[in-house]
PDB file of C-alpha atoms in Angstrom:
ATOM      1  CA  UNK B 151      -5.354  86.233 -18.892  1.00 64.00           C
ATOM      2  CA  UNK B 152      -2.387  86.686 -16.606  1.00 73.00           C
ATOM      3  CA  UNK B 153      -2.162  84.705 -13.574  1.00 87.00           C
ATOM      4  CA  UNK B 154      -1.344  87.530 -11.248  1.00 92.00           C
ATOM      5  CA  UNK B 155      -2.234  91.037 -12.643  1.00 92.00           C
ATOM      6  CA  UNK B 156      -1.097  94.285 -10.417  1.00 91.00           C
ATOM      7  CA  UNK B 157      -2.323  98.084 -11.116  1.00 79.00           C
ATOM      8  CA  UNK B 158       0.708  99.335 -13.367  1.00 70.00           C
ATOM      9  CA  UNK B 159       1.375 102.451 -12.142  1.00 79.00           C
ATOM     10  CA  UNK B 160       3.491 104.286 -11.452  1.00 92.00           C
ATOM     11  CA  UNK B 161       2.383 105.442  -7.823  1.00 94.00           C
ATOM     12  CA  UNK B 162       3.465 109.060  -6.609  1.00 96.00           C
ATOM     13  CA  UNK B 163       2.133 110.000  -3.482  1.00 95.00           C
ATOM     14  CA  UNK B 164       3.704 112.483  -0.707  1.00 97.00           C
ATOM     15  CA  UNK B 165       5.352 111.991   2.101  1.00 97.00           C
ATOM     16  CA  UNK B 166       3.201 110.599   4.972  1.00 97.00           C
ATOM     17  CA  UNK B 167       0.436 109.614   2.755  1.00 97.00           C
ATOM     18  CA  UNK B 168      -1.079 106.193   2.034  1.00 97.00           C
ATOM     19  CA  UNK B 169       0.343 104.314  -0.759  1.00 96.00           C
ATOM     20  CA  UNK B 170      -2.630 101.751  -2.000  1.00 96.00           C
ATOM     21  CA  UNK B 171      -2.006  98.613  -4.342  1.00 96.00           C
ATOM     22  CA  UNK B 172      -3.453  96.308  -5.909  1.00 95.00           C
ATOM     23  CA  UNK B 173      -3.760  93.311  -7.160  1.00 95.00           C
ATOM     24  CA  UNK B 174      -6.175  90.549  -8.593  1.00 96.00           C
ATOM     25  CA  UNK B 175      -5.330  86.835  -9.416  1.00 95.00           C
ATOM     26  CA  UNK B 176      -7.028  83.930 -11.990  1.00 93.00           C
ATOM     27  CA  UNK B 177      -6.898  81.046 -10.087  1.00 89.00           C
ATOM     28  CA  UNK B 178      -9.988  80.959  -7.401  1.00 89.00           C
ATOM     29  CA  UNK B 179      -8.032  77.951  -5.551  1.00 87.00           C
ATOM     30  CA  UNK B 180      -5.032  79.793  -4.669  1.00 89.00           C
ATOM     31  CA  UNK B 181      -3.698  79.744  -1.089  1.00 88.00           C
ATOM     32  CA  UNK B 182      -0.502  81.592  -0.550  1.00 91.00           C
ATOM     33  CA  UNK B 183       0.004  85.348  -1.163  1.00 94.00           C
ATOM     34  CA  UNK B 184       2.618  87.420  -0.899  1.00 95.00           C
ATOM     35  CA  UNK B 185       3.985  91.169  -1.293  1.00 97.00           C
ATOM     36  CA  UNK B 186       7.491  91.622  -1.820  1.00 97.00           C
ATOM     37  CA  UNK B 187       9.528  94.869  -2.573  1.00 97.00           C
ATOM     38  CA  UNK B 188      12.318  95.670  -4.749  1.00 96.00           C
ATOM     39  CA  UNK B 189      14.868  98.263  -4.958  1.00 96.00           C
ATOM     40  CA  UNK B 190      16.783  99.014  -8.305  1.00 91.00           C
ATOM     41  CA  UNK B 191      19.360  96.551  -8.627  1.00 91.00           C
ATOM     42  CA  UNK B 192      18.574  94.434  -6.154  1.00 95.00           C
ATOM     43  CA  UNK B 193      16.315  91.496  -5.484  1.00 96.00           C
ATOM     44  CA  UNK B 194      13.158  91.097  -4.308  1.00 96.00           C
ATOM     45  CA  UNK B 195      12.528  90.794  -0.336  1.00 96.00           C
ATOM     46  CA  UNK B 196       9.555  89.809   1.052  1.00 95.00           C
ATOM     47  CA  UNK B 197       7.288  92.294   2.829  1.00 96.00           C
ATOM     48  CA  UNK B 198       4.381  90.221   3.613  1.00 95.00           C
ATOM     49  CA  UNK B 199       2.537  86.796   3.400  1.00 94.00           C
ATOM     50  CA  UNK B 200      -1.147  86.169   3.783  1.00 94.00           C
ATOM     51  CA  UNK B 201      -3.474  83.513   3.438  1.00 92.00           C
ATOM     52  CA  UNK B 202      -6.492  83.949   5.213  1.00 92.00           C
ATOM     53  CA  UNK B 203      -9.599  86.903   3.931  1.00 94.00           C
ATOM     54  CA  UNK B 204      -9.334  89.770   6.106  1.00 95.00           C
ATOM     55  CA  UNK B 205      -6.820  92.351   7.091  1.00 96.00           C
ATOM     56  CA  UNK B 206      -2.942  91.309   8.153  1.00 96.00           C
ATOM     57  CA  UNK B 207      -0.946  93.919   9.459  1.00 97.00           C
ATOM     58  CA  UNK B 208       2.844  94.245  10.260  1.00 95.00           C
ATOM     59  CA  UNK B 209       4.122  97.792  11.154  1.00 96.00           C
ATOM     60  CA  UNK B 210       3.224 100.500   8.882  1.00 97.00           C
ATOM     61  CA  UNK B 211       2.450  97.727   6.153  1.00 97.00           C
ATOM     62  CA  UNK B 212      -1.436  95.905   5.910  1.00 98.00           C
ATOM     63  CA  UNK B 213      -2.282  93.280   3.397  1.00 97.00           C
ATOM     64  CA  UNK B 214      -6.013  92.398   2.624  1.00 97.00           C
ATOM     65  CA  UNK B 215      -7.047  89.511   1.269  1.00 96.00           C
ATOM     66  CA  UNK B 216     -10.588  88.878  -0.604  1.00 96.00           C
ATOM     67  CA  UNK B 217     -10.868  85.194  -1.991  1.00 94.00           C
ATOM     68  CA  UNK B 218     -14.374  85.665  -3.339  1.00 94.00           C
ATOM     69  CA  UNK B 219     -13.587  88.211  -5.469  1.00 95.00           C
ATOM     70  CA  UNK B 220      -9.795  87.325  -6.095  1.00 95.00           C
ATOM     71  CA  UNK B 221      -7.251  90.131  -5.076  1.00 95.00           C
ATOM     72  CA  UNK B 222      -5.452  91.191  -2.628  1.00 97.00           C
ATOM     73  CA  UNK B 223      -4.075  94.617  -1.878  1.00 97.00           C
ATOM     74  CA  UNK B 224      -1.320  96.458   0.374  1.00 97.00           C
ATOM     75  CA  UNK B 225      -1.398  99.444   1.896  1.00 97.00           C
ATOM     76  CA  UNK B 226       1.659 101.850   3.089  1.00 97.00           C
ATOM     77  CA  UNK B 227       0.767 104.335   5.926  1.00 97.00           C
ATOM     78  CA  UNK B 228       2.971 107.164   6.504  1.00 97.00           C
ATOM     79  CA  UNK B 229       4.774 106.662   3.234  1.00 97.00           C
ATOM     80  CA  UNK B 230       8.765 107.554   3.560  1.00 96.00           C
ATOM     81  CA  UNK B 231      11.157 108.491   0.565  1.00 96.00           C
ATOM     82  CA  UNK B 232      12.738 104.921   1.576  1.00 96.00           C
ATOM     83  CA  UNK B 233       9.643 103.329   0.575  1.00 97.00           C
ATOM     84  CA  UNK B 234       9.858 103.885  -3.165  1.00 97.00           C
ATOM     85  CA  UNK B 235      10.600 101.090  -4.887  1.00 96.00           C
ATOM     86  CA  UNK B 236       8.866  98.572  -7.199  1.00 95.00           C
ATOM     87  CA  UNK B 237       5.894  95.983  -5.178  1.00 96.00           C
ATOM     88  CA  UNK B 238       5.562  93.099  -6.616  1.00 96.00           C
ATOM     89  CA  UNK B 239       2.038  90.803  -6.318  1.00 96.00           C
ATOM     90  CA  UNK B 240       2.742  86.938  -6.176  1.00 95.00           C
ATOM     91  CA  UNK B 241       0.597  83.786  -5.699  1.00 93.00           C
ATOM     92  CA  UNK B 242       2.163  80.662  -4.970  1.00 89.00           C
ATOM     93  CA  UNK B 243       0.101  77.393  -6.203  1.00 81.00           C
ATOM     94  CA  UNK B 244       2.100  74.845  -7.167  1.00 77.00           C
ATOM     95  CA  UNK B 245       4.026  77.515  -8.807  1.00 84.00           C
ATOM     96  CA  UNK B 246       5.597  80.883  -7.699  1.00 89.00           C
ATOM     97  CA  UNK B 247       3.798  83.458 -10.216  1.00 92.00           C
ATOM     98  CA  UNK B 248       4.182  87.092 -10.448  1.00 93.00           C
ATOM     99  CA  UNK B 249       2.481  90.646 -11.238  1.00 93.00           C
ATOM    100  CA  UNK B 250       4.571  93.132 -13.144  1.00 91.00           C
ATOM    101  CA  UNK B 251       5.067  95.303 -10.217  1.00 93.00           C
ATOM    102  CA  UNK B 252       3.771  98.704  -9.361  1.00 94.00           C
ATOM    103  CA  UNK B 253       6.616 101.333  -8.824  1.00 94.00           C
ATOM    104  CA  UNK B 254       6.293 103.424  -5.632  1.00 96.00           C
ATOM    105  CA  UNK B 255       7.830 107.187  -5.659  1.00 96.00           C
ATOM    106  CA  UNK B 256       7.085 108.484  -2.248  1.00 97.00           C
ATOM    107  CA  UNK B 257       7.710 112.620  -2.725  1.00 95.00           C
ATOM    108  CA  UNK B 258       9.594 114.314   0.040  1.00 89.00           C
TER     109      UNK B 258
ATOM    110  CA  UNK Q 179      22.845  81.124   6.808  1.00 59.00           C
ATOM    111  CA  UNK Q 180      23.476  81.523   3.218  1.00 74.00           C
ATOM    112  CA  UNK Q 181      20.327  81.147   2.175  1.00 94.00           C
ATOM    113  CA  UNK Q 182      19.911  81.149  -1.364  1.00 96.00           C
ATOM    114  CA  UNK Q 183      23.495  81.634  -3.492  1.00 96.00           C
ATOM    115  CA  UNK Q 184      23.667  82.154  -7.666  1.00 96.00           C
ATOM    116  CA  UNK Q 185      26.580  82.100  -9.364  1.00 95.00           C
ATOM    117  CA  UNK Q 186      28.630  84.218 -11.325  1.00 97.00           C
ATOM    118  CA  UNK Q 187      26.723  87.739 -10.718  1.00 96.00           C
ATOM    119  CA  UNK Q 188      27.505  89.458 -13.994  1.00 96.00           C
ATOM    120  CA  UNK Q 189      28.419  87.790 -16.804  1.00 97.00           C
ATOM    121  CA  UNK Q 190      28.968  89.119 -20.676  1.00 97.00           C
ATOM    122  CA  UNK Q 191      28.435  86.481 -23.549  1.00 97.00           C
ATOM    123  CA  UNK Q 192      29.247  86.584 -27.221  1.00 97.00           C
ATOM    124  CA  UNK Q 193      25.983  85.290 -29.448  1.00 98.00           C
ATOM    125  CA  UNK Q 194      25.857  81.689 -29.568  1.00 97.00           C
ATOM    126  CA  UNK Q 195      27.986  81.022 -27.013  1.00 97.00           C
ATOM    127  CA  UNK Q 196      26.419  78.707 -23.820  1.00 97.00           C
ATOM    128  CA  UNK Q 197      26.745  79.102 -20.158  1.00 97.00           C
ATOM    129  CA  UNK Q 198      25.150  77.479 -17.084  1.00 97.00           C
ATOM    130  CA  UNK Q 199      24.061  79.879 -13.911  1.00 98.00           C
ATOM    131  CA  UNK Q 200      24.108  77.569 -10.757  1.00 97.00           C
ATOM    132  CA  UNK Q 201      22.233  78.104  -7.979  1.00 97.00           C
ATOM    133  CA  UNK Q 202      22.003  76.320  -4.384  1.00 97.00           C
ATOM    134  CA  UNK Q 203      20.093  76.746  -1.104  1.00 97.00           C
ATOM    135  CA  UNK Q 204      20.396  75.958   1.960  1.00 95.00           C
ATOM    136  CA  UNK Q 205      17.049  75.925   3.505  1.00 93.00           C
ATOM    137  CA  UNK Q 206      16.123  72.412   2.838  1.00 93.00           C
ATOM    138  CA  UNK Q 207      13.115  73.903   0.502  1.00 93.00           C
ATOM    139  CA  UNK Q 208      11.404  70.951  -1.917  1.00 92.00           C
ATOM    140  CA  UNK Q 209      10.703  73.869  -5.023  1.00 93.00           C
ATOM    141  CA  UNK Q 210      12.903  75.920  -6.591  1.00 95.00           C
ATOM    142  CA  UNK Q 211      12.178  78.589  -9.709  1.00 96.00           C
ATOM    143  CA  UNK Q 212      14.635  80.478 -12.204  1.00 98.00           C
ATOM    144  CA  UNK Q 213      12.830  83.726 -13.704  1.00 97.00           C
ATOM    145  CA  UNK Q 214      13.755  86.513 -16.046  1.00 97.00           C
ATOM    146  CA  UNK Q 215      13.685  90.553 -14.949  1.00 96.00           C
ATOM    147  CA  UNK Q 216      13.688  92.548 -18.230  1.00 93.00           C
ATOM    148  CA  UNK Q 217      13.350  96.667 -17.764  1.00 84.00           C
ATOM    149  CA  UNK Q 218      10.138  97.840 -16.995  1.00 73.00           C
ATOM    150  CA  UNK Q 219       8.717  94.531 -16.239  1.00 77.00           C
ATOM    151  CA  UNK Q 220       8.210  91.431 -13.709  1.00 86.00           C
ATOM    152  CA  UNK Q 221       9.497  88.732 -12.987  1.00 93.00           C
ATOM    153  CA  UNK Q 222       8.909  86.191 -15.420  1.00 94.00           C
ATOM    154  CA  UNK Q 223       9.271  82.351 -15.030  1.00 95.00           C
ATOM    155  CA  UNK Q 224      11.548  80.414 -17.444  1.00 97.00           C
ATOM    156  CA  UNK Q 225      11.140  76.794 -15.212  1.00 97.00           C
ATOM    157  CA  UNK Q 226      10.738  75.599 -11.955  1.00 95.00           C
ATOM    158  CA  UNK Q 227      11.280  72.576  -9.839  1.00 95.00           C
ATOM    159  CA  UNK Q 228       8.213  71.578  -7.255  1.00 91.00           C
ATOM    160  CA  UNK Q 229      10.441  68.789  -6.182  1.00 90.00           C
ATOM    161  CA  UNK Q 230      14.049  67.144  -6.655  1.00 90.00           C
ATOM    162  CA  UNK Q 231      13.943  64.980  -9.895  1.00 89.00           C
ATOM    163  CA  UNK Q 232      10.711  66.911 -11.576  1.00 93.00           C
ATOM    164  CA  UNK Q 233      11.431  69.935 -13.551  1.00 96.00           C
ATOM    165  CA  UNK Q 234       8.394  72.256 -15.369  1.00 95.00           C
ATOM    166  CA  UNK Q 235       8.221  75.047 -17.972  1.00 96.00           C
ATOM    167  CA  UNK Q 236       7.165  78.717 -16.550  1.00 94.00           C
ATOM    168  CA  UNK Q 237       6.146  81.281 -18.745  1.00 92.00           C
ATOM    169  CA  UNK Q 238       8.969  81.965 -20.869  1.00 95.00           C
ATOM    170  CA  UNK Q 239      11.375  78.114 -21.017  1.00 97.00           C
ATOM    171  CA  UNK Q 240      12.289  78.727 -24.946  1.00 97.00           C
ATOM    172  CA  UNK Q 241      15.840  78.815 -25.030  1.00 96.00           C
ATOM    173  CA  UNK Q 242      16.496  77.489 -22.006  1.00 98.00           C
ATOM    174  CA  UNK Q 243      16.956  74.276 -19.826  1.00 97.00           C
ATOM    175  CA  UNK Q 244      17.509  73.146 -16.301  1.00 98.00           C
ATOM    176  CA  UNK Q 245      18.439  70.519 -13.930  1.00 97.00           C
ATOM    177  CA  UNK Q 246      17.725  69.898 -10.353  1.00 96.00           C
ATOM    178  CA  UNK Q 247      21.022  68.104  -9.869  1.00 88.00           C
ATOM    179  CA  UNK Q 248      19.468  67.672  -6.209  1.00 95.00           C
ATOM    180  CA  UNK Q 249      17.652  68.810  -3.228  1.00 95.00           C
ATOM    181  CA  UNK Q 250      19.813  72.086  -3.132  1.00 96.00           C
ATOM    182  CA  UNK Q 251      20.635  72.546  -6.567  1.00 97.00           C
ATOM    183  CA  UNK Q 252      18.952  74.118  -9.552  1.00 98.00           C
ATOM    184  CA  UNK Q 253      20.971  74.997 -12.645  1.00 97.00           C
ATOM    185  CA  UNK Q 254      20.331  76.967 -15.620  1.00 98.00           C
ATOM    186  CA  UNK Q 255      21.724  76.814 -19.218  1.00 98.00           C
ATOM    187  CA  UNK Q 256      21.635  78.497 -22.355  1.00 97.00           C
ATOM    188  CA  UNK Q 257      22.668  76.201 -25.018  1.00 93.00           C
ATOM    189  CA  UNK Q 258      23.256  79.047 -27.429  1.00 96.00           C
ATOM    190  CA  UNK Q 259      22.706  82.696 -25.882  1.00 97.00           C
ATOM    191  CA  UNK Q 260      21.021  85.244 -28.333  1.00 97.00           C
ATOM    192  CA  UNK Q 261      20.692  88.865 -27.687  1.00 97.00           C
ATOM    193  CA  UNK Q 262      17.089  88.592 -26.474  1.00 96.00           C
ATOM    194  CA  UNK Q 263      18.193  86.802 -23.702  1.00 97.00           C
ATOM    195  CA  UNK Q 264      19.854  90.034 -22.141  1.00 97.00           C
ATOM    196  CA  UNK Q 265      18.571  90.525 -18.627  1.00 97.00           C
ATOM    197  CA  UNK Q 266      18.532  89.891 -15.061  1.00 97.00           C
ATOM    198  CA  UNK Q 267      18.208  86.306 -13.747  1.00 98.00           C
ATOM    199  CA  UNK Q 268      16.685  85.451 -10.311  1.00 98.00           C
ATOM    200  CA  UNK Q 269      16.778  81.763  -8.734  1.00 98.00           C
ATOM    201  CA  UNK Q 270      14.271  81.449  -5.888  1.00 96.00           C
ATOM    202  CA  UNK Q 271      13.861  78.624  -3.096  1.00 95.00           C
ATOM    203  CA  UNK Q 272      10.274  77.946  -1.026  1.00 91.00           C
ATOM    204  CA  UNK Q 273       7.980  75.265  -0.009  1.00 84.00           C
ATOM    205  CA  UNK Q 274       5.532  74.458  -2.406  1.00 76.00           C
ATOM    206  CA  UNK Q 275       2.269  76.719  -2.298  1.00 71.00           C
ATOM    207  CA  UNK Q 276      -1.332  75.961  -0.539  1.00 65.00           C
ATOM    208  CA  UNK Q 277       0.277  76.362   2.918  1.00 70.00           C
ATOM    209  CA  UNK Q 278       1.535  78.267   5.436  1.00 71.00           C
ATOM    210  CA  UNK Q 279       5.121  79.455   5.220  1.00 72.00           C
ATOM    211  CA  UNK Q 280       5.184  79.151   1.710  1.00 83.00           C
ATOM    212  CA  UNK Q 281       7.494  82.764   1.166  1.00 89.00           C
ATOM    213  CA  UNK Q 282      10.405  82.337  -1.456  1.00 92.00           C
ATOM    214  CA  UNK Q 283      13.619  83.496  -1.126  1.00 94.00           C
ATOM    215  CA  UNK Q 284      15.886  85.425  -3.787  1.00 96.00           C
ATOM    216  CA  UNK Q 285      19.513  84.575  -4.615  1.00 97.00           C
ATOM    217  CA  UNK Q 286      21.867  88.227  -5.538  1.00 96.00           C
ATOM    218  CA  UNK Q 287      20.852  87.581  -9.241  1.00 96.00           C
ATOM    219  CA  UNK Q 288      23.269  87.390 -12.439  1.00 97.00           C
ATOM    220  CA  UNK Q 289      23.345  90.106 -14.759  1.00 97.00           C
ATOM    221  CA  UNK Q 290      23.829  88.380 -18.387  1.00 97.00           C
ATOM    222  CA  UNK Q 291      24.272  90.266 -21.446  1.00 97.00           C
ATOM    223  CA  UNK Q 292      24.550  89.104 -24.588  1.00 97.00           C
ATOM    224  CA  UNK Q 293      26.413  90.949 -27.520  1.00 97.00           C
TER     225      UNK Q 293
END
């Protein structure tokens, strides 16, 4: 079993919709948990970080985090055609471990 | 602030030739990580560093070494490129996880190919 496993997508949704991922991990101890985005061709930026259960939310981004059933998700309210791009899932343990990224096309 | 620098960006190798990508950062972060970006797919890890002087294979080390020449430094080298070994390489910098403020950050990446 992968450490990090993401819904593979790909994601279309229209413009102004919700965009919904997810993504469950193997490890029950993990701590650290992060969303990151990347463009084509470029590298991956981080989006946003969450450790605690419950909802984190930064803008038109909100994480949520469930421990007891390992996985954490990301939602994208009032999608824009500058959100599509490829999400990547990561945990960081002692190591920095990755999903293989859901690609977001957000339809104008 | 730099932040997290790899070097060269692009680079084009002939089969069996070897080549070291360096990488430095200047955040004063104790773990650093080199992974693979093949199309289609993730980002998988070749090795990472959790502190200065320990190195660890990731997911995909065959082919590959490192060295964390220090607290800013993580190289990678391939002793004898093949063509599988085509692809984008990321080096990455962040505390090491279970914490708080544990985020990583990306260097521009170095697009190797191998013919």
């Amino acid at each position: 079993q992968k450490e990090v496993e993401q819904n593979s997508g790909p994601l279309s949704v229209p413009e102004g919709a919700i965009a919904s991922l997810n993504c469950t991990y193997s490890d029950r101890g993990s701590q650290s948990f992060f969303w990151y985005r990347q463009y084509s061709g470029k590298s991956p930026e981080l989006i946003m970080s969450i450790y605690s259960n419950g909802d984190k939310e930064d803008g038109r981004f909100t994480a949520q985090l469930n421990k007891a059933s390992q996985y954490v998700s990301l939602l994208i309210r009032d999608s824009h055609p500058s959100d599509s791009a490829t999400y990547l899932c990561a945990v960081n343990d002692y190591k920095l471990s990755f999903g293989a990224g859901t690609t977001v096309t957000v339809r104008a | 602030n730099a932040g997290v620098t790899q070097t060269p960006k692009f680079q084009v190798l002939k089969t069996g030739q070897s080549m070291t990508l360096q990488c430095a950062q200047d955040m004063n972060h104790n773990s650093m990580y080199w992974y693979r970006q093949d199309p289609g797919m993730g980002l998988r890890l070749i090795y990472y560093s959790a502190s200065e002087g320990t190195t660890d294979k990731g997911e995909v080390p065959n082919g590959y070494n490192v060295s964390r020449l220090n607290k800013r430094e993580f190289s990678l080298r391939l002793e004898s490129a093949a063509p599988s070994q085509t692809s984008v390489y990321f080096c990455a910098s962040s505390e090491p996880g279970g914490h708080m403020n544990t985020e990583a950050f990306f260097g521009q990446g170095t697009r190797l190919t191998v013919v």
